[in-house]
Coordinates of N, CA, C and O in Angstrom, one line a residue:
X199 N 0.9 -1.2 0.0 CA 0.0 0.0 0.0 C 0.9 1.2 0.0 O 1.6 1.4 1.0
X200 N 1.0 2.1 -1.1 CA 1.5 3.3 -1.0 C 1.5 4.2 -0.3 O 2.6 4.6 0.1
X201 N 0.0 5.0 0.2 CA -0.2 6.0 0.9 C -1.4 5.1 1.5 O -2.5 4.9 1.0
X202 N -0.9 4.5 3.2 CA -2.1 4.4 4.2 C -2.9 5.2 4.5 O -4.1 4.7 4.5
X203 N -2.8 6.6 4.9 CA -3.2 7.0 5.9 C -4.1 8.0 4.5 O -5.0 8.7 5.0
X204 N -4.0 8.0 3.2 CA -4.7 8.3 2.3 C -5.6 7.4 2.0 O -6.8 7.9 2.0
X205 N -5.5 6.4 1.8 CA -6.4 4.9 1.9 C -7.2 5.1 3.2 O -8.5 4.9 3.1
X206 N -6.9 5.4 4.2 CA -7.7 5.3 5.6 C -8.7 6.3 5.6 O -9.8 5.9 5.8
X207 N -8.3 7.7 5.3 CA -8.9 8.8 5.1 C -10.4 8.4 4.1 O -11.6 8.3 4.5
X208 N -9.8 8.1 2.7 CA -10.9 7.7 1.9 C -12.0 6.9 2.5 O -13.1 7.4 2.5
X209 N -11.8 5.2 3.3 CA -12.6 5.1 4.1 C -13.2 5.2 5.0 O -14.1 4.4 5.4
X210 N -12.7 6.2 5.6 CA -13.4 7.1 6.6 C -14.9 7.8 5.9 O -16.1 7.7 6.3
X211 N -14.1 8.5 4.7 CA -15.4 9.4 3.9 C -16.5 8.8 3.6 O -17.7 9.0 3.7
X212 N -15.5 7.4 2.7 CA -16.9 6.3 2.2 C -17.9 5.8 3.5 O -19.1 5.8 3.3
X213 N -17.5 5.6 4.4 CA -18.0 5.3 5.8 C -19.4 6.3 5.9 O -20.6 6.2 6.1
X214 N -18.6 7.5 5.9 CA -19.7 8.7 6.5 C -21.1 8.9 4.8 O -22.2 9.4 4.9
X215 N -20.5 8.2 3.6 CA -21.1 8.3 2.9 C -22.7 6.8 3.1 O -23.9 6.8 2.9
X216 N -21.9 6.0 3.5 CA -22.6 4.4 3.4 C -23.9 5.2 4.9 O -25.2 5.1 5.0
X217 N -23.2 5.7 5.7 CA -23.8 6.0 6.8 C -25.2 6.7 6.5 O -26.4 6.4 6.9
X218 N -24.5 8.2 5.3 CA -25.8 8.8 4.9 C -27.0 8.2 4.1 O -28.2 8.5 4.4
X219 N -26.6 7.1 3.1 CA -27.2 6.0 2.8 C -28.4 5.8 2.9 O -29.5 6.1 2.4
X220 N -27.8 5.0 4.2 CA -28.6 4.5 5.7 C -29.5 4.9 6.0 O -30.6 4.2 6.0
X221 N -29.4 6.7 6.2 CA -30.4 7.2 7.1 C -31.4 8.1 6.3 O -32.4 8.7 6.8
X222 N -31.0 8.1 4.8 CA -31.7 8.1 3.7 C -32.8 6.9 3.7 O -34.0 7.0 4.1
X223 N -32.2 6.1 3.3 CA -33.5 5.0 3.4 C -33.8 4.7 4.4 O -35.0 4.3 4.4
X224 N -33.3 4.6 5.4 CA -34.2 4.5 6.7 C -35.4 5.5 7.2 O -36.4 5.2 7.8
X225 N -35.1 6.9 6.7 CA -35.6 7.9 7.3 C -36.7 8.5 6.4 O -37.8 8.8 6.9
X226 N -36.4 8.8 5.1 CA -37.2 9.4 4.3 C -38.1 8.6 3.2 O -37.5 7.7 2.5
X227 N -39.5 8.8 2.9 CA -40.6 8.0 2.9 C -39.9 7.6 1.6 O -38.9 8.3 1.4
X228 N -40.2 6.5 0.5 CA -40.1 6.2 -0.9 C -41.1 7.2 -1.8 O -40.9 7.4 -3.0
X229 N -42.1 7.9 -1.2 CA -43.1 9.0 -1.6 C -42.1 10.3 -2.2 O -42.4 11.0 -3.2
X230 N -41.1 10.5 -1.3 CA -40.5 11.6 -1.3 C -39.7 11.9 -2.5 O -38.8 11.2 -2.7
X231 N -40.0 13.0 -3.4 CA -39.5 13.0 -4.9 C -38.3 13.1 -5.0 O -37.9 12.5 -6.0
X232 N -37.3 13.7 -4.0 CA -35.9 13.9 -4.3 C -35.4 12.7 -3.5 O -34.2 12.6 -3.6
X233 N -36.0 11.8 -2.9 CA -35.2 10.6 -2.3 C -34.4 10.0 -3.3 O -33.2 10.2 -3.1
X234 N -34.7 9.2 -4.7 CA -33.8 8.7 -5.0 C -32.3 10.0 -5.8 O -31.4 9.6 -6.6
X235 N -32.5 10.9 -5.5 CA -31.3 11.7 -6.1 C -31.2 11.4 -4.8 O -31.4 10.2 -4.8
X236 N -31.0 11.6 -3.6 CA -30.3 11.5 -2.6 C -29.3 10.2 -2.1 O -28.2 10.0 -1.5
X237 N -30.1 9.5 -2.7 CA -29.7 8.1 -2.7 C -28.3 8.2 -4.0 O -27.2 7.8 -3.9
X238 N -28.8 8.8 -4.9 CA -27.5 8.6 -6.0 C -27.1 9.4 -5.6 O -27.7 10.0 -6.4
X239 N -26.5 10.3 -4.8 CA -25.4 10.7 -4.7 C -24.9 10.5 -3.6 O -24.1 11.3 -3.2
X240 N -25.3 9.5 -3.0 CA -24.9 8.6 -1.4 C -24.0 7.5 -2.6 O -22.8 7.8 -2.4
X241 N -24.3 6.3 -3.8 CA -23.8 6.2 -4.4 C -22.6 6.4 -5.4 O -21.9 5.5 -6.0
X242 N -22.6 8.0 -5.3 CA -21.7 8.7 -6.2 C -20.3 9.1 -5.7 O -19.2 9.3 -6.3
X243 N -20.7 9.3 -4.2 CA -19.7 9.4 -3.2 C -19.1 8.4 -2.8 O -17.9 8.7 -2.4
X244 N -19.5 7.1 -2.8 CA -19.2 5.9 -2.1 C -18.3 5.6 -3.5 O -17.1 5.6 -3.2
X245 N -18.5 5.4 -4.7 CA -17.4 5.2 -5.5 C -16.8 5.4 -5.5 O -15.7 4.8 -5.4
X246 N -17.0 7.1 -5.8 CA -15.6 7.7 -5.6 C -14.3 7.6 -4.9 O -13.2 7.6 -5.3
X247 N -15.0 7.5 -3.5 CA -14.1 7.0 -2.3 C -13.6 5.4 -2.0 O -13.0 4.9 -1.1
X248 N -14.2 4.9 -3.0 CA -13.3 3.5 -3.3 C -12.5 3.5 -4.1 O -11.5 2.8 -4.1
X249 N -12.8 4.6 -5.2 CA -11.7 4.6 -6.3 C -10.6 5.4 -6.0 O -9.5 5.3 -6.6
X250 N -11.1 6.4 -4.8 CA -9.7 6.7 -4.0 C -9.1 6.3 -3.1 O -8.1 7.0 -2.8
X251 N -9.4 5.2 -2.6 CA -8.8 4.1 -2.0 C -7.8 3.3 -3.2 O -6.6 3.6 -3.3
X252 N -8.5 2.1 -4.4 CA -7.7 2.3 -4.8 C -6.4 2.6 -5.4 O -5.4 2.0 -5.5
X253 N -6.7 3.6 -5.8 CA -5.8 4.5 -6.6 C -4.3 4.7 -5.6 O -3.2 4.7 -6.1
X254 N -4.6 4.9 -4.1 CA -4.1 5.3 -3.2 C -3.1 4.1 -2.4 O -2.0 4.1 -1.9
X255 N -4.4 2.6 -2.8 CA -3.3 2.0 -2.4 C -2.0 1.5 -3.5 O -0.9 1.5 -3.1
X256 N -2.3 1.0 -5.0 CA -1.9 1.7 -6.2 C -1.5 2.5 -7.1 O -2.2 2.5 -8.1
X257 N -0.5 3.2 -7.1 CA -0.6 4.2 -8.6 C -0.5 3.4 -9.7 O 0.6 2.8 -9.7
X258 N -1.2 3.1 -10.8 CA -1.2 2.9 -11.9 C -1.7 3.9 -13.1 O -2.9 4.3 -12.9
X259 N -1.4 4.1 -13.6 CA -2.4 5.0 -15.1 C -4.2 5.0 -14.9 O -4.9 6.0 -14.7
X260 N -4.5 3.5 -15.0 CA -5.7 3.2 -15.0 C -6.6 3.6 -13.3 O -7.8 4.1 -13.2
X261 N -5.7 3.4 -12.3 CA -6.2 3.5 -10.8 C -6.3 5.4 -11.0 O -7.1 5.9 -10.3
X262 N -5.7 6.1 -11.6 CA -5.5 7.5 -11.3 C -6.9 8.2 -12.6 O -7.4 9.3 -12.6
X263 N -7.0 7.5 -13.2 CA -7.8 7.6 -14.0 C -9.1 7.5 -13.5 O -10.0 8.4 -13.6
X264 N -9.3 6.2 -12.9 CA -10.7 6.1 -12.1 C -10.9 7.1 -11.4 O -11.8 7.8 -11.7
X265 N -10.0 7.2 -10.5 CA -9.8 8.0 -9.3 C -10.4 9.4 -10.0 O -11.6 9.7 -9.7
X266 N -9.7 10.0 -10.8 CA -10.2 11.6 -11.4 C -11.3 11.3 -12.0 O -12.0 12.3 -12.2
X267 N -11.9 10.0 -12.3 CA -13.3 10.4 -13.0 C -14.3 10.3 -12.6 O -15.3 10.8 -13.0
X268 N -14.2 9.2 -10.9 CA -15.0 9.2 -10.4 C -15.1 10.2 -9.2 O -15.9 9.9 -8.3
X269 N -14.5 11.2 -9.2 CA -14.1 12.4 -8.4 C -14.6 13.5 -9.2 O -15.1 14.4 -8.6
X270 N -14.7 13.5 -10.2 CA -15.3 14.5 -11.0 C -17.0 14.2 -11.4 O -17.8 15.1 -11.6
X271 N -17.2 12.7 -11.3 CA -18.4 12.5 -11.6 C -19.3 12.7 -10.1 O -20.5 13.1 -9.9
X272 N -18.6 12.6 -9.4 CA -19.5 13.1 -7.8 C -19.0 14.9 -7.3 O -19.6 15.0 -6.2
X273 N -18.7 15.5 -7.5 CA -18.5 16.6 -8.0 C -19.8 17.3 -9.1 O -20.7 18.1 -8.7
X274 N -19.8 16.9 -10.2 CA -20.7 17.2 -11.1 C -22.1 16.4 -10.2 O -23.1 17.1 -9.8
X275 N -22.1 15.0 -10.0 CA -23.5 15.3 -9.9 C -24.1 16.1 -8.5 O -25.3 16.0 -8.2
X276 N -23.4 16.6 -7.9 CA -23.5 17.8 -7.1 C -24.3 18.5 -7.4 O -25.5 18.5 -7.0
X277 N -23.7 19.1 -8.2 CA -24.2 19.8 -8.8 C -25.3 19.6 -9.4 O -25.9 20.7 -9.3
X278 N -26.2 18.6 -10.1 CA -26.9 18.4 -11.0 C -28.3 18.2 -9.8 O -29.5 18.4 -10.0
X279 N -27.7 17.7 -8.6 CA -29.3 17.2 -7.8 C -29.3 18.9 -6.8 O -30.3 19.3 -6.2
X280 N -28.3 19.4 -6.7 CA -28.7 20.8 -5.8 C -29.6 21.4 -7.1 O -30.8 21.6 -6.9
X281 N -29.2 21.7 -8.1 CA -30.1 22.5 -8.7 C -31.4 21.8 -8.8 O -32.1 22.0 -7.8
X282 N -31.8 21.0 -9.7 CA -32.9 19.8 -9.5 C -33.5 20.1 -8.1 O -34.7 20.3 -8.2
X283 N -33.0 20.2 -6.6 CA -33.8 20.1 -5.0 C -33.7 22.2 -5.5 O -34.9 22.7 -5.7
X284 N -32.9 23.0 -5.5 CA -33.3 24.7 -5.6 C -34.2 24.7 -6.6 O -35.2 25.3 -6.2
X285 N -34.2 24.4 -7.5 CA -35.2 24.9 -8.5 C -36.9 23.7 -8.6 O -37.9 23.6 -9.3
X286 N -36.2 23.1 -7.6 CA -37.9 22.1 -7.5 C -38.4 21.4 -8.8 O -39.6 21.2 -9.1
X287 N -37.0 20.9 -9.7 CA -37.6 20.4 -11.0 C -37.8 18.7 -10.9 O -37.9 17.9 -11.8
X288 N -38.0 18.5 -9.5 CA -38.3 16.8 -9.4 C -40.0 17.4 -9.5 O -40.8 16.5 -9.6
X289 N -40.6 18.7 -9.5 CA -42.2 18.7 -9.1 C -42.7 19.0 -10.6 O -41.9 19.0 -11.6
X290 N -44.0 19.1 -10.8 CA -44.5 20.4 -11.5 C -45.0 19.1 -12.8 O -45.3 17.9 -12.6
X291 N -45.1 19.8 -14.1 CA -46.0 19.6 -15.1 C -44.8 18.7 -16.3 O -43.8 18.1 -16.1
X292 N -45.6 19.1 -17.7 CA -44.7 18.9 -18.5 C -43.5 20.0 -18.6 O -42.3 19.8 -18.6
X293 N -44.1 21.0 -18.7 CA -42.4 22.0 -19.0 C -41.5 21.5 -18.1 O -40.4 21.5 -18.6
X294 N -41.5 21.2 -17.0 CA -40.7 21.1 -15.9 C -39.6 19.8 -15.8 O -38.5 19.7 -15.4
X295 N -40.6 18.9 -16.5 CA -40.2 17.4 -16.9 C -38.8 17.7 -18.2 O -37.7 17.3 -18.3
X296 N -39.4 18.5 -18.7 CA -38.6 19.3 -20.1 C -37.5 19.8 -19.5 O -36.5 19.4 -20.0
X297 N -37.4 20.5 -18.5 CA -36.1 21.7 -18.0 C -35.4 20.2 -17.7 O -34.7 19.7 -18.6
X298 N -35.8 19.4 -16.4 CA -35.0 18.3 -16.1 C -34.2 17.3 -16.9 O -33.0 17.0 -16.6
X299 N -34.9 16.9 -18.2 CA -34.5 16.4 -19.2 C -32.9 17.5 -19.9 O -31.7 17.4 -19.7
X300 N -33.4 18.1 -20.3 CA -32.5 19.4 -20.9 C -31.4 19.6 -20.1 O -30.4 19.7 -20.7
X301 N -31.4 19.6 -18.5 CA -30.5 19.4 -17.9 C -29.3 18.5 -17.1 O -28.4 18.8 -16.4
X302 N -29.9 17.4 -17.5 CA -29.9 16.0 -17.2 C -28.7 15.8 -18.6 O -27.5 15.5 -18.6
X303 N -29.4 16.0 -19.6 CA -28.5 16.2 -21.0 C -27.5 16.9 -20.9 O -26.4 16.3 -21.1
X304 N -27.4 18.0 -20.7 CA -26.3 19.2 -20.3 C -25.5 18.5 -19.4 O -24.4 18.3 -19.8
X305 N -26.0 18.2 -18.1 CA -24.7 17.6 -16.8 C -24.1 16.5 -17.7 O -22.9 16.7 -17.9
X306 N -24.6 15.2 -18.3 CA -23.8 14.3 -18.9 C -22.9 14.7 -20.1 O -21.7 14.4 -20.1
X307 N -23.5 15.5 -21.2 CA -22.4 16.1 -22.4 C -20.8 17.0 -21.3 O -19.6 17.0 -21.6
X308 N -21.4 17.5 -20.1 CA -20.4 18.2 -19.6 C -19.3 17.4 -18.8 O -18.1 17.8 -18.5
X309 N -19.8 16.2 -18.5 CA -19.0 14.5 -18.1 C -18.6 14.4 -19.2 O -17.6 15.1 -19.3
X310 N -18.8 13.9 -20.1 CA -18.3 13.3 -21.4 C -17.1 14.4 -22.0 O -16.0 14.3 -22.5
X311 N -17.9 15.3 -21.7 CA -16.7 16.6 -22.6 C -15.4 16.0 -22.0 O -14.5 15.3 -22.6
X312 N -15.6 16.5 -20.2 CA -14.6 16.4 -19.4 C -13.9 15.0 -19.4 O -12.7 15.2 -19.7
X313 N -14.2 13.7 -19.3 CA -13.5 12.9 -19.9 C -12.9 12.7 -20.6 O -11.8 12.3 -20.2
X314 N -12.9 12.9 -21.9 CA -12.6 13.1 -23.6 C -11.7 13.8 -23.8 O -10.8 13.7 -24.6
X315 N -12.0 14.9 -22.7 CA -10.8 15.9 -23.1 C -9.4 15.4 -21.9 O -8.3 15.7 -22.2
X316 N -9.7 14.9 -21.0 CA -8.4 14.4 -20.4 C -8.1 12.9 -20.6 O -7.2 12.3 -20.0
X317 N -8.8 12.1 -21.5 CA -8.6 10.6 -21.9 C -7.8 10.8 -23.3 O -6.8 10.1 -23.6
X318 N -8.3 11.8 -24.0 CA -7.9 11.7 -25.4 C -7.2 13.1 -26.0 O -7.0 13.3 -27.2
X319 N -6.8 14.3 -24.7 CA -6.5 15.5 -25.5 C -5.0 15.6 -25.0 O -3.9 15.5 -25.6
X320 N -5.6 15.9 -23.1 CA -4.3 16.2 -22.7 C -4.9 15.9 -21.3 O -6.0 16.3 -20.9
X321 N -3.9 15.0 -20.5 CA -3.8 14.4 -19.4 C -3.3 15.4 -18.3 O -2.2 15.4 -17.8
X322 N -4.5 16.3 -17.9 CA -3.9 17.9 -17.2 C -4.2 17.8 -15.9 O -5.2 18.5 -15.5
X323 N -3.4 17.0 -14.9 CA -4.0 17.5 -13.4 C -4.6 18.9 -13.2 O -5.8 19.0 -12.8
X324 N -3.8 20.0 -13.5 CA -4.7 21.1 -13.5 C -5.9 21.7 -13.6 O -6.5 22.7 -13.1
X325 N -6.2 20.7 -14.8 CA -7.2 21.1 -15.6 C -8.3 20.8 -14.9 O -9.3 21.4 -14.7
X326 N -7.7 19.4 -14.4 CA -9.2 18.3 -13.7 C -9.2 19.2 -13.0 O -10.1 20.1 -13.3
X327 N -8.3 19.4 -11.5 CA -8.5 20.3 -10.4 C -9.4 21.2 -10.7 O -10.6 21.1 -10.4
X328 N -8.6 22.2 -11.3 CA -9.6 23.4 -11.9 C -11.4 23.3 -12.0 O -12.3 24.0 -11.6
X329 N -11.4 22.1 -13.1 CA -12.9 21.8 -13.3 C -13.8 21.3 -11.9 O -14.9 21.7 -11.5
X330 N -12.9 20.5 -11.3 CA -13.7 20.2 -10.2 C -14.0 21.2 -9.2 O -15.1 21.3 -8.6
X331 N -12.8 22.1 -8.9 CA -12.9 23.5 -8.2 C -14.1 24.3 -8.8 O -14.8 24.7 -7.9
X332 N -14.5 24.6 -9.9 CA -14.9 25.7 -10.5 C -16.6 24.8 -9.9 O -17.6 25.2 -9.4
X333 N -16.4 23.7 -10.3 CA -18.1 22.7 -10.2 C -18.8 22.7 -8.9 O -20.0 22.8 -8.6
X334 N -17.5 22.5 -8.0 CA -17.6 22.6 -6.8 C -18.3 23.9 -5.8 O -19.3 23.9 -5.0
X335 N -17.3 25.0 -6.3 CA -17.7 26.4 -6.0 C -18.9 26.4 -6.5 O -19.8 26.6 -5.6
X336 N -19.4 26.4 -7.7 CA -20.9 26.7 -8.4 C -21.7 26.0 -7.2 O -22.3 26.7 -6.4
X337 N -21.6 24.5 -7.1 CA -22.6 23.9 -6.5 C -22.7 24.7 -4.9 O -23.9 25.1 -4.7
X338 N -21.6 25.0 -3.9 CA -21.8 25.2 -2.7 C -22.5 26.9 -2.6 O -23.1 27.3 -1.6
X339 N -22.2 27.9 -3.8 CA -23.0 28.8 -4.0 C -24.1 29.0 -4.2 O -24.6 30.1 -3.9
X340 N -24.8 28.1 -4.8 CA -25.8 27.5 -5.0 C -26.6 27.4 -3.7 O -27.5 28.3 -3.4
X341 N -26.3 26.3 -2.8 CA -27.0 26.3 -1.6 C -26.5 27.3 -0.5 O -27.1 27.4 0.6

C-alpha cells in the first residue's frame, strides 16, 4: 500500500457516505420525490471514495484515471441534484419534466466533454483540479 493514511482517510469518507445511505433509506418516505437523487449521490460518493482508495493503495495510469473520473463525476453530480432540489424540478407539469430532461443532458455532455478531453486530448492535473474547483464552488454557492 503506497499511501495508508490516504487509503484510511478515503474510508473514513466512504463510511460517512454508506452511513448517509442508511439514514436516507431508513428515514425518508419512498413517496418523497428527491429521495432517489439523494440516494444517488450517497452512491456517487461511495465510489468515488473507493476509487480513491484504490488508486491510493496503487498508482497505476488506469487507478489514477478512475480516481479523477469518479471524483469529477460526484463533484458534477452535485451539482446536477442541488439545482434539481433549488429549482424544484423533481415537481411540476410537462415544462418542468422538459427543463429536467434538458438538464440532465447538459450535466452528462459536460461528463463526457470532461473525460474526452483528459482521456484523449491532454492528461492535465490542473485542468481536472480546476474543473472540479470551479463545479464545486458553483454547487456550494448554489445552496
Amino acid at each position: 500500500m503506497q499511501e495508508p493514511f490516504s487509503v484510511f482517510f478515503s474510508l473514513l469518507n466512504f463510511l460517512a457516505h454508506q452511513n448517509g445511505l442508511s439514514k436516507i433509506t431508513s428515514s425518508l418516505p419512498a413517496s418523497y420525490s428527491m429521495r432517489k437523487y439523494y440516494i444517488q449521490f450517497a452512491y456517487f460518493g461511495m465510489a468515488s471514495w473507493v476509487f480513491s482508495m484504490i488508486f491510493h493503495t496503487r498508482d497505476f495510469a488506469l487507478t489514477e484515471q478512475l480516481d479523477y473520473f469518479a471524483a469529477g463525476a460526484s463533484v458534477l453530480y452535485g451539482l446536477y441534484y442541488t439545482a434539481i432540489r433549488i429549482f424544484r424540478m423533481d415537481q411540476g407539469g410537462k415544462k418542468m419534466k422538459s427543463i429536467l430532461r434538458a438538464w440532465t443532458l447538459l450535466c452528462i455532455s459536460m461528463y463526457v466533454a470532461h473525460v474526452t478531453y483528459l482521456k484523449w486530448y491532454d492528461w492535465d492535473y490542473t485542468y481536472n483540479m480546476a474543473a472540479n474547483v470551479v463545479v464545486g464552488v458553483v454547487h456550494n454557492l448554489m445552496w
